[in-house]
XYZ file of C-alpha atoms in Angstrom:
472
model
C 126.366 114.587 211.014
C 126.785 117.495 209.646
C 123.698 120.203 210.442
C 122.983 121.295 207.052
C 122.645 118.287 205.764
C 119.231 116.495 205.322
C 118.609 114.519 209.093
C 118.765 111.093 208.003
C 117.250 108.056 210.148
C 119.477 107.012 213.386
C 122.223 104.698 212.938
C 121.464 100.841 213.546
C 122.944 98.339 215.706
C 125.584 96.418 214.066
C 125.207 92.936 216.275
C 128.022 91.120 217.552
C 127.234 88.090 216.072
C 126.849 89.590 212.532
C 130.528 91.041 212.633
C 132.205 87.650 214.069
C 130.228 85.496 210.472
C 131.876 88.063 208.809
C 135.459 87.969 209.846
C 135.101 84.031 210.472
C 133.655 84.234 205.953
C 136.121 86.597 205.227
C 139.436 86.477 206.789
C 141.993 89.048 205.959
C 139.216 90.459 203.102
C 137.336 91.910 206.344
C 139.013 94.912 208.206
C 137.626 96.586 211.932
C 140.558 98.837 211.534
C 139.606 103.020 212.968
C 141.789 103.547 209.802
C 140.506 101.734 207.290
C 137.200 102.524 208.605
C 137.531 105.833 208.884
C 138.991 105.968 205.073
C 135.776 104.217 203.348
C 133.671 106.649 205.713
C 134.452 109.797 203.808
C 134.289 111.177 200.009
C 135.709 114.267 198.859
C 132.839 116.186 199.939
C 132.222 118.162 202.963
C 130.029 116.015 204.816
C 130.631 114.097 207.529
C 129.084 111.063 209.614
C 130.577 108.294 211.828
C 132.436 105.565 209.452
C 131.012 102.027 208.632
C 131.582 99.581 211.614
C 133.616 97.097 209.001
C 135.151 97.161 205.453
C 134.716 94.135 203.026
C 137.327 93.997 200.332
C 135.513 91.476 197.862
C 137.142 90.134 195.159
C 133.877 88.141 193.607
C 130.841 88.236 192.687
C 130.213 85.536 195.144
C 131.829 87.449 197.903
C 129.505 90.411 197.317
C 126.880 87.890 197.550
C 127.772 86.383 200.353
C 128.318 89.584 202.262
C 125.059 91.165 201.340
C 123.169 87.985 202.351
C 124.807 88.366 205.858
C 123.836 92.117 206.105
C 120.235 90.902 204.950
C 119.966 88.395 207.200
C 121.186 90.664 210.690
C 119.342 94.233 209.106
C 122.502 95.400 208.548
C 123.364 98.035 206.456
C 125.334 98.388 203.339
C 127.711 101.049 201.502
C 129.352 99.838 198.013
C 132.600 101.926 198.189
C 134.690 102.360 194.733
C 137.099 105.057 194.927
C 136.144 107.239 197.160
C 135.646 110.363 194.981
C 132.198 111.128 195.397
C 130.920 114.500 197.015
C 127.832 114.826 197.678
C 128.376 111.932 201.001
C 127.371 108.657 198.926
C 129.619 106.832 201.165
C 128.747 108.053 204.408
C 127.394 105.488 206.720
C 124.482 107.508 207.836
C 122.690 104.553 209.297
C 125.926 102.712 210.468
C 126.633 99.781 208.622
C 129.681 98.316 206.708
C 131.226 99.115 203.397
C 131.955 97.134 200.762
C 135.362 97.880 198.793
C 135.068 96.955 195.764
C 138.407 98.567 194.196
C 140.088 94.692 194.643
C 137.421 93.730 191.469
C 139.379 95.428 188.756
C 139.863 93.261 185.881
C 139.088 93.515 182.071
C 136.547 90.664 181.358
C 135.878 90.844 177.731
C 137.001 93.442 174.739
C 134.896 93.183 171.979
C 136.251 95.450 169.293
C 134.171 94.542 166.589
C 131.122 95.931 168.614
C 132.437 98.158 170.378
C 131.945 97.386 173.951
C 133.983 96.300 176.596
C 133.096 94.274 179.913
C 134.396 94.931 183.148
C 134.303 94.589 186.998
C 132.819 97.980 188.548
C 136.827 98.711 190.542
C 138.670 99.165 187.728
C 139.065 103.052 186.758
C 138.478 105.145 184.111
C 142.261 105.577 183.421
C 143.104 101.839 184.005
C 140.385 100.922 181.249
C 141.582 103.036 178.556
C 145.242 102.270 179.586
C 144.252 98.187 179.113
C 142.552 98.902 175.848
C 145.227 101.172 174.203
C 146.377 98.702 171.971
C 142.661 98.074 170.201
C 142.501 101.283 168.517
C 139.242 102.384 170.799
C 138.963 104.577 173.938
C 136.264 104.583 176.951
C 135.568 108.742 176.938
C 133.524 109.136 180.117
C 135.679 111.375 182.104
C 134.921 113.026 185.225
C 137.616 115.466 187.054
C 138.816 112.277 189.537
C 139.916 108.784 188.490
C 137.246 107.462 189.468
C 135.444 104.061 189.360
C 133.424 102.506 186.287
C 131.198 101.164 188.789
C 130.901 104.083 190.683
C 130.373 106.193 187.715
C 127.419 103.986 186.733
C 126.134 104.135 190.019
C 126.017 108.304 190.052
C 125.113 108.466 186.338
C 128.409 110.378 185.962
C 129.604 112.678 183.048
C 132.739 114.724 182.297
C 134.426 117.275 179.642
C 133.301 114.883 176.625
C 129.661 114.916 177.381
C 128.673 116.969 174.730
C 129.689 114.774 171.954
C 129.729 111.182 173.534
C 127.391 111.751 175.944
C 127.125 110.540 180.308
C 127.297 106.906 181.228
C 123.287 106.918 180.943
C 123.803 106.634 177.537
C 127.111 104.341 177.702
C 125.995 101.646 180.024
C 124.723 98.972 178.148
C 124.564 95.586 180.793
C 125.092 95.545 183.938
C 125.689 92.437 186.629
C 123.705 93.065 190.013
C 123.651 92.015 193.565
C 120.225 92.867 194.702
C 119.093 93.063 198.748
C 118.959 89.666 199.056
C 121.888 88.576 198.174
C 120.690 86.951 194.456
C 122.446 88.067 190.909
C 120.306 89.389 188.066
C 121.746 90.598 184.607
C 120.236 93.791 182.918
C 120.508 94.675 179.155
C 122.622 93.512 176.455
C 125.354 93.904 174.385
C 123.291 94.600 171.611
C 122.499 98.081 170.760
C 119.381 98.468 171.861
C 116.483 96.063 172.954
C 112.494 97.068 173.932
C 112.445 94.013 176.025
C 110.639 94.630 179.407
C 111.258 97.312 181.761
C 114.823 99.213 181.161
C 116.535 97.819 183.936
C 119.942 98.841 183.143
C 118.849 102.580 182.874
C 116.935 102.153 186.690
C 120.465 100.922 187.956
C 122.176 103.386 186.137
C 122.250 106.251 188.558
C 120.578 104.273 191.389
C 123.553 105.196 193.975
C 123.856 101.911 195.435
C 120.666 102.384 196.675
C 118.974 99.707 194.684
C 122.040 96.759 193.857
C 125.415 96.558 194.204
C 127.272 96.432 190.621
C 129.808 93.284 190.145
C 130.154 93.463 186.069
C 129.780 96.918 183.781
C 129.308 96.470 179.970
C 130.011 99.926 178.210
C 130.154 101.009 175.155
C 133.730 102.228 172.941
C 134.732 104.580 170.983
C 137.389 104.547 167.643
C 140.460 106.626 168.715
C 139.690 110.323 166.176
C 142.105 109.962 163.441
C 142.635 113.542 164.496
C 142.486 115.521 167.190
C 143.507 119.113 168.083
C 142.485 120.900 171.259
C 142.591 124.640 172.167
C 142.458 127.592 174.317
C 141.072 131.031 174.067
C 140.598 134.139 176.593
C 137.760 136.270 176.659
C 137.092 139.902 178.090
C 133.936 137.966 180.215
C 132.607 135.172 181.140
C 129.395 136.369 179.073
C 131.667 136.407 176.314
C 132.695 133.353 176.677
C 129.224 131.834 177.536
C 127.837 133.401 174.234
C 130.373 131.454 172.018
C 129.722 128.325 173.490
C 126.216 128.292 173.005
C 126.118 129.739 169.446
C 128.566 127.216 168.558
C 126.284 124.621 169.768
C 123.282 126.076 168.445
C 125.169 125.896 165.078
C 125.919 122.011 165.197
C 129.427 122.136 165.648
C 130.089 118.883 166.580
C 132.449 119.686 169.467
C 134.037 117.260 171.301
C 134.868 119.214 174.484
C 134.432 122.877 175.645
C 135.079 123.923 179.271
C 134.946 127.216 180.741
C 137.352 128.027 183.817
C 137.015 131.173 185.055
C 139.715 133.798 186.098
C 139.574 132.468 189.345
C 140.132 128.908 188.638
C 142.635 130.387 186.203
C 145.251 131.363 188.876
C 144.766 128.623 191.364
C 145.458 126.057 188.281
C 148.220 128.181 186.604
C 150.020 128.140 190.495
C 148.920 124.324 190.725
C 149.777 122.819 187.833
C 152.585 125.323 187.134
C 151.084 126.987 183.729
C 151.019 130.066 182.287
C 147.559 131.009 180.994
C 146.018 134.399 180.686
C 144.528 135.121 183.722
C 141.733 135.739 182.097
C 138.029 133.975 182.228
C 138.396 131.028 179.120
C 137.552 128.209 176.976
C 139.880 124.880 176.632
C 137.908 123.195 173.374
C 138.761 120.035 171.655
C 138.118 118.905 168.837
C 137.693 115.173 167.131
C 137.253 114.035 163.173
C 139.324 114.151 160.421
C 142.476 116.264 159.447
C 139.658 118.470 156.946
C 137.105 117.926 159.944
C 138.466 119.399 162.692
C 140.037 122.127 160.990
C 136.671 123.193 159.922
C 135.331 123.184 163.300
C 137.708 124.599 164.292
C 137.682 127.366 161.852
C 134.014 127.946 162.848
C 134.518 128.034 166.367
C 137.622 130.685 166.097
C 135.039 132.942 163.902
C 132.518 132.590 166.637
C 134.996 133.310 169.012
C 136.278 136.651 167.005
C 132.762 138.348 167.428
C 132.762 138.062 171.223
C 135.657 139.358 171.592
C 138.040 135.998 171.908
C 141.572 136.843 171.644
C 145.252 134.652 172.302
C 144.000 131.436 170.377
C 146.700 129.215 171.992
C 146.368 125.479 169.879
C 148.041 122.450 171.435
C 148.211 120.408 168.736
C 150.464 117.300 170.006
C 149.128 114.396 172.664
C 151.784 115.784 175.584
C 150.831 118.974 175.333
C 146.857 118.415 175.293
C 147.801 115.923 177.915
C 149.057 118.582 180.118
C 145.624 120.738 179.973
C 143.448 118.647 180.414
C 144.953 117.014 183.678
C 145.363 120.751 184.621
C 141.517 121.136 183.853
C 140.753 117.848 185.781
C 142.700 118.735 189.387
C 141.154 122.326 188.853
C 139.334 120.758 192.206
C 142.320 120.119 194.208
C 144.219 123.179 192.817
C 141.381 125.316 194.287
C 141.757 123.225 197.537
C 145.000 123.911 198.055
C 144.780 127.917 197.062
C 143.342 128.001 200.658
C 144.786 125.797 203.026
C 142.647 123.934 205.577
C 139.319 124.300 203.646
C 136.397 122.733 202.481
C 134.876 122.888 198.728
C 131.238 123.184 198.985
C 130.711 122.033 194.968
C 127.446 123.092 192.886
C 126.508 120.654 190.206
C 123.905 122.663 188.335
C 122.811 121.806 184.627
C 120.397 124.179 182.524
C 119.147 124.153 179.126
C 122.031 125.653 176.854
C 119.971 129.106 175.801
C 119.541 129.551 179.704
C 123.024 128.766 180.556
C 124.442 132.560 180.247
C 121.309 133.949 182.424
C 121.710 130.921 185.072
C 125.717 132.047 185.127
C 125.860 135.640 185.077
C 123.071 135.811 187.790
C 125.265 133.355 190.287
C 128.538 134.982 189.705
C 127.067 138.025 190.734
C 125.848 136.722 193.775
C 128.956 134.797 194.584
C 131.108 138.055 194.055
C 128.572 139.697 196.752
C 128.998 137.179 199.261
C 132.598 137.612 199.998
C 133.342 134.013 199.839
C 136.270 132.232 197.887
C 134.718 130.583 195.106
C 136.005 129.378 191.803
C 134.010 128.119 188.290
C 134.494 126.000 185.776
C 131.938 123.992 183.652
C 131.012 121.865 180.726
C 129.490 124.338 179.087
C 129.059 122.512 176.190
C 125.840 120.788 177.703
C 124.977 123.239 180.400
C 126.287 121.879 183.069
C 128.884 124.014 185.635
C 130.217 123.568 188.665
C 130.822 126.131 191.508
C 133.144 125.717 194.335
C 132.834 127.824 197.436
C 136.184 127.699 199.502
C 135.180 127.753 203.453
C 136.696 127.557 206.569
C 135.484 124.290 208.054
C 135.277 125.752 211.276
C 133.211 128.864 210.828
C 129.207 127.799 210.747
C 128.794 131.565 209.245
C 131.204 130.517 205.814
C 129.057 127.235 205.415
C 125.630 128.885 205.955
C 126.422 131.572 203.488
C 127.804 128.789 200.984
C 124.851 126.459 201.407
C 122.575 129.756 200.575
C 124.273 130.442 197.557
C 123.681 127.023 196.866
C 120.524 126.887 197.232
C 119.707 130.181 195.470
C 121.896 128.771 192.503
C 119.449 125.549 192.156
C 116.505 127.321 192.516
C 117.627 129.247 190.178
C 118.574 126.407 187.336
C 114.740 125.352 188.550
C 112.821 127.587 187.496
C 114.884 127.784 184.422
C 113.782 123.608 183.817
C 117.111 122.625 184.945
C 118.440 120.164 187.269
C 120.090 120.304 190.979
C 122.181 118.031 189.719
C 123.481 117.105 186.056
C 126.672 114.466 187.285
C 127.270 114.567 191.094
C 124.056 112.720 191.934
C 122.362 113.475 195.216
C 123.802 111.387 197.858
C 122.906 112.990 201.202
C 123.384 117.103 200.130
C 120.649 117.205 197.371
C 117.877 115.213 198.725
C 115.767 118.213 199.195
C 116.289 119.666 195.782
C 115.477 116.612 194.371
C 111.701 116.526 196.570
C 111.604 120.362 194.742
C 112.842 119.182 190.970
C 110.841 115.863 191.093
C 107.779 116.260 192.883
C 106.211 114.511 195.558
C 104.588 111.872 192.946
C 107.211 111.106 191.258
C 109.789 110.714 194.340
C 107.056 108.562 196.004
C 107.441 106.788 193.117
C 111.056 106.114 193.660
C 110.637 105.492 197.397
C 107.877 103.193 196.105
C 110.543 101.634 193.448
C 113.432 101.196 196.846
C 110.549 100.329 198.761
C 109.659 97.101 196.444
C 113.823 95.542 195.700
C 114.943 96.542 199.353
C 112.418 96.331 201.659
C 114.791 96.137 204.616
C 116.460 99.324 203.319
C 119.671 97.833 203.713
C 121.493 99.254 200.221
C 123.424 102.624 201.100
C 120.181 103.965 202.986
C 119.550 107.269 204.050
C 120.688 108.659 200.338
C 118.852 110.256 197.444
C 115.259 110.413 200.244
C 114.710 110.205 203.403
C 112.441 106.871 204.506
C 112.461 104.914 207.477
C 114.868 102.856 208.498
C 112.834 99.659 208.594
């Protein structure tokens, strides 16, 4: 395991018998592989820990069920695994285990237009959904950078570049289906739009980690298609400058739909990436959704804004292939960065800070990231405060990753004390669990060991994530 992260508990025997009841229940659905171990034993983070001992590929409900009830009944551990785009070591099988694919569970179950929602197994992506709902006129607009997983974007309370207007999947999970530790199915929430029946269930779930269920069904809400939409870019002298215009504009009201700032680092590793030509210069890609006489107002406001900070080279891309091509440029800004360094590892920051805060939290981490002599590039969703730091090291030099874990940890103390978060879409996995003890609390984490302590008390679901417990 890797030695800065957290220590977690040591890994647990995976019996004999408990591995033959699981090949003799599933077959060719159950996999001993090294491979196809070692591929559901690793995210995209830089963590690492031994893999799970099996993979499950179910392709049920009942086949979640029945291979939780065989974990619960040996003590065996349990990882759901969606696509395997995580990074702060959700998947890792800290405690040994097996992992439970559940990318084979990918089917539409129910579109209901007229209400807006959609039901759907927890495998099927976030590009695969709005591809198989195209044709109703309504879109699913949770997006983060990878392709992820509906389930596993419930399960990490993800967000993405629309946030500020349609929100994270706290607020766009309505029902859920749920495997608990012993192997039983329970149903949280509705399809209605809102309920004050008994404890919120669906929003405990919601961001749970796999720590507390594993997810077999997602209801989420839709979205009507804008009638138009017309998305931008503009380059500023600083990322100050920039900074400033995105929080006037939301201290205005502008109902943006999308503002990201990338800057002139991120610039040139996505212009050689992705083959583009933007000013290498620190900017803002905006969209914006509503009406024709909508969005040009907006965006005749934000251009204004823009003006008296000093934003020049308004670039508009006004047709679907051309927005297309930013915003998947935006979205691999990740593995462009990767690949601007060959052979290393991105140590990612997912801070989140109240929006007048968010040019203080910024400027003050830049300059410290400049200091340290360390590869790093920036981009964010400004729009709600949240941005997203990635230090480029050398996986084999313990001096890069102790200098990149202390600039982490001097940029979250940091969004602290300025009543921010360590964490605004990541979730904590393994690499935050200390930050969270330091944003939480002791009372209100014992709280949640209390919570995992009470529907798993075998600690069998994904254990040794979000806090450290024993492992029995």
């Amino acid at each position: 395991m890797d030695s800065h992260a957290p220590t977690p508990s040591p890994a647990r025997d995976v019996p004999p018998a408990f591995l033959a009841a699981l090949s003799a229940r599933f077959g060719a659905q159950c996999s001993m592989a090294a491979a196809v171990c070692a591929q559901h034993g690793r995210d995209e983070g830089s963590l690492q820990a031994p893999p799970p001992a099996a993979v499950v590929f179910a392709e049920s409900t009942q086949d979640v069920q029945d291979a939780v009830r065989l974990a619960a009944q040996y003590g065996v551990p349990v990882i759901p695994y969606g696509a395997g785009s995580s990074l702060e070591g959700h998947l890792l099988a800290v405690q040994g285990g097996i992992s439970i694919d559940l990318g084979r569970m990918n089917r539409v179950l129910s579109v209901n237009a007229d209400d807006l929602t959609v039901t759907v197994q927890p495998g099927i992506t976030r590009k695969a959904l709005n591809d198989a709902i195209k044709d109703t006129g309504l879109f699913f607009p949770i997006d983060p950078g990878a392709d992820a997983s509906i389930g596993g974007m419930a399960a990490t309370r993800a967000s993405g570049t629309n946030a500020v207007r349609y929100g994270t999947m706290r607020e766009n999970v309505l029902a859920l289906e749920v495997v608990t530790a012993s192997g039983d199915v329970i149903r949280t929430g509705t399809r209605a739009k809102k309920s004050s029946a008994g404890y919120d269930l669906t929003r405990l779930m919601v961001g749970s980690e796999g720590t507390l269920g594993l997810f077999t069904e997602v209801t989420v809400r839709l979205y009507p298609l804008p009638e138009a939409v017309s998305a931008a870019i503009c380059s500023f002298p600083s990322i100050e400058a920039a900074v400033r215009t995105v929080i006037q504009t939301i201290q205005l009201g502008v109902p943006i739909a999308r503002v990201e700032l990338i800057d002139v680092n991120a610039v040139r590793m996505v212009n050689a990436h992705s083959k583009l030509h933007l000013r290498e210069e620190p900017l803002l890609l905006m969209e914006f959704h509503g009406s024709p006489t909508g969005v040009q107002e907006q965006a005749e406001v934000v251009q204004d804004i823009a003006r008296e900070w000093g934003g020049n080279a308004f670039e508009w891309a006004t047709t679907p292939e051309e927005r297309t091509r930013l915003w998947t440029a935006r979205h691999n800004a990740y593995f462009a960065a990767v690949q601007s360094r060959p052979g290393c590892k991105a140590i990612s920051t997912d801070t989140c800070v109240p929006i007048s805060r968010l040019a203080d939290c910024l400027l003050d981490s830049v300059a410290e990231a400049d200091a340290s002599g360390i590869p790093y590039f920036l981009v964010g969703h400004v729009g709600d405060g949240n941005f997203h730091f990635g230090y480029l090291i050398d996986p084999d030099s313990p001096d890069e990753r102790t200098r990149a874990e202390q600039l982490n940890h001097q940029l979250v103390a940091r969004a602290l004390r300025m009543q921010g978060t360590c964490t605004g879409e990541h979730g904590v996995g393994i690499h935050k669990m200390d930050f969270l003890q330091e944003e939480a609390g002791e009372g209100a984490v014992a709280m949640m060991r209390a919570i995992k302590q009470a529907l798993d008390p075998q600690n069998i679901l994904n254990p040794g994530k979000i806090f450290t417990r024993p492992a029995r």
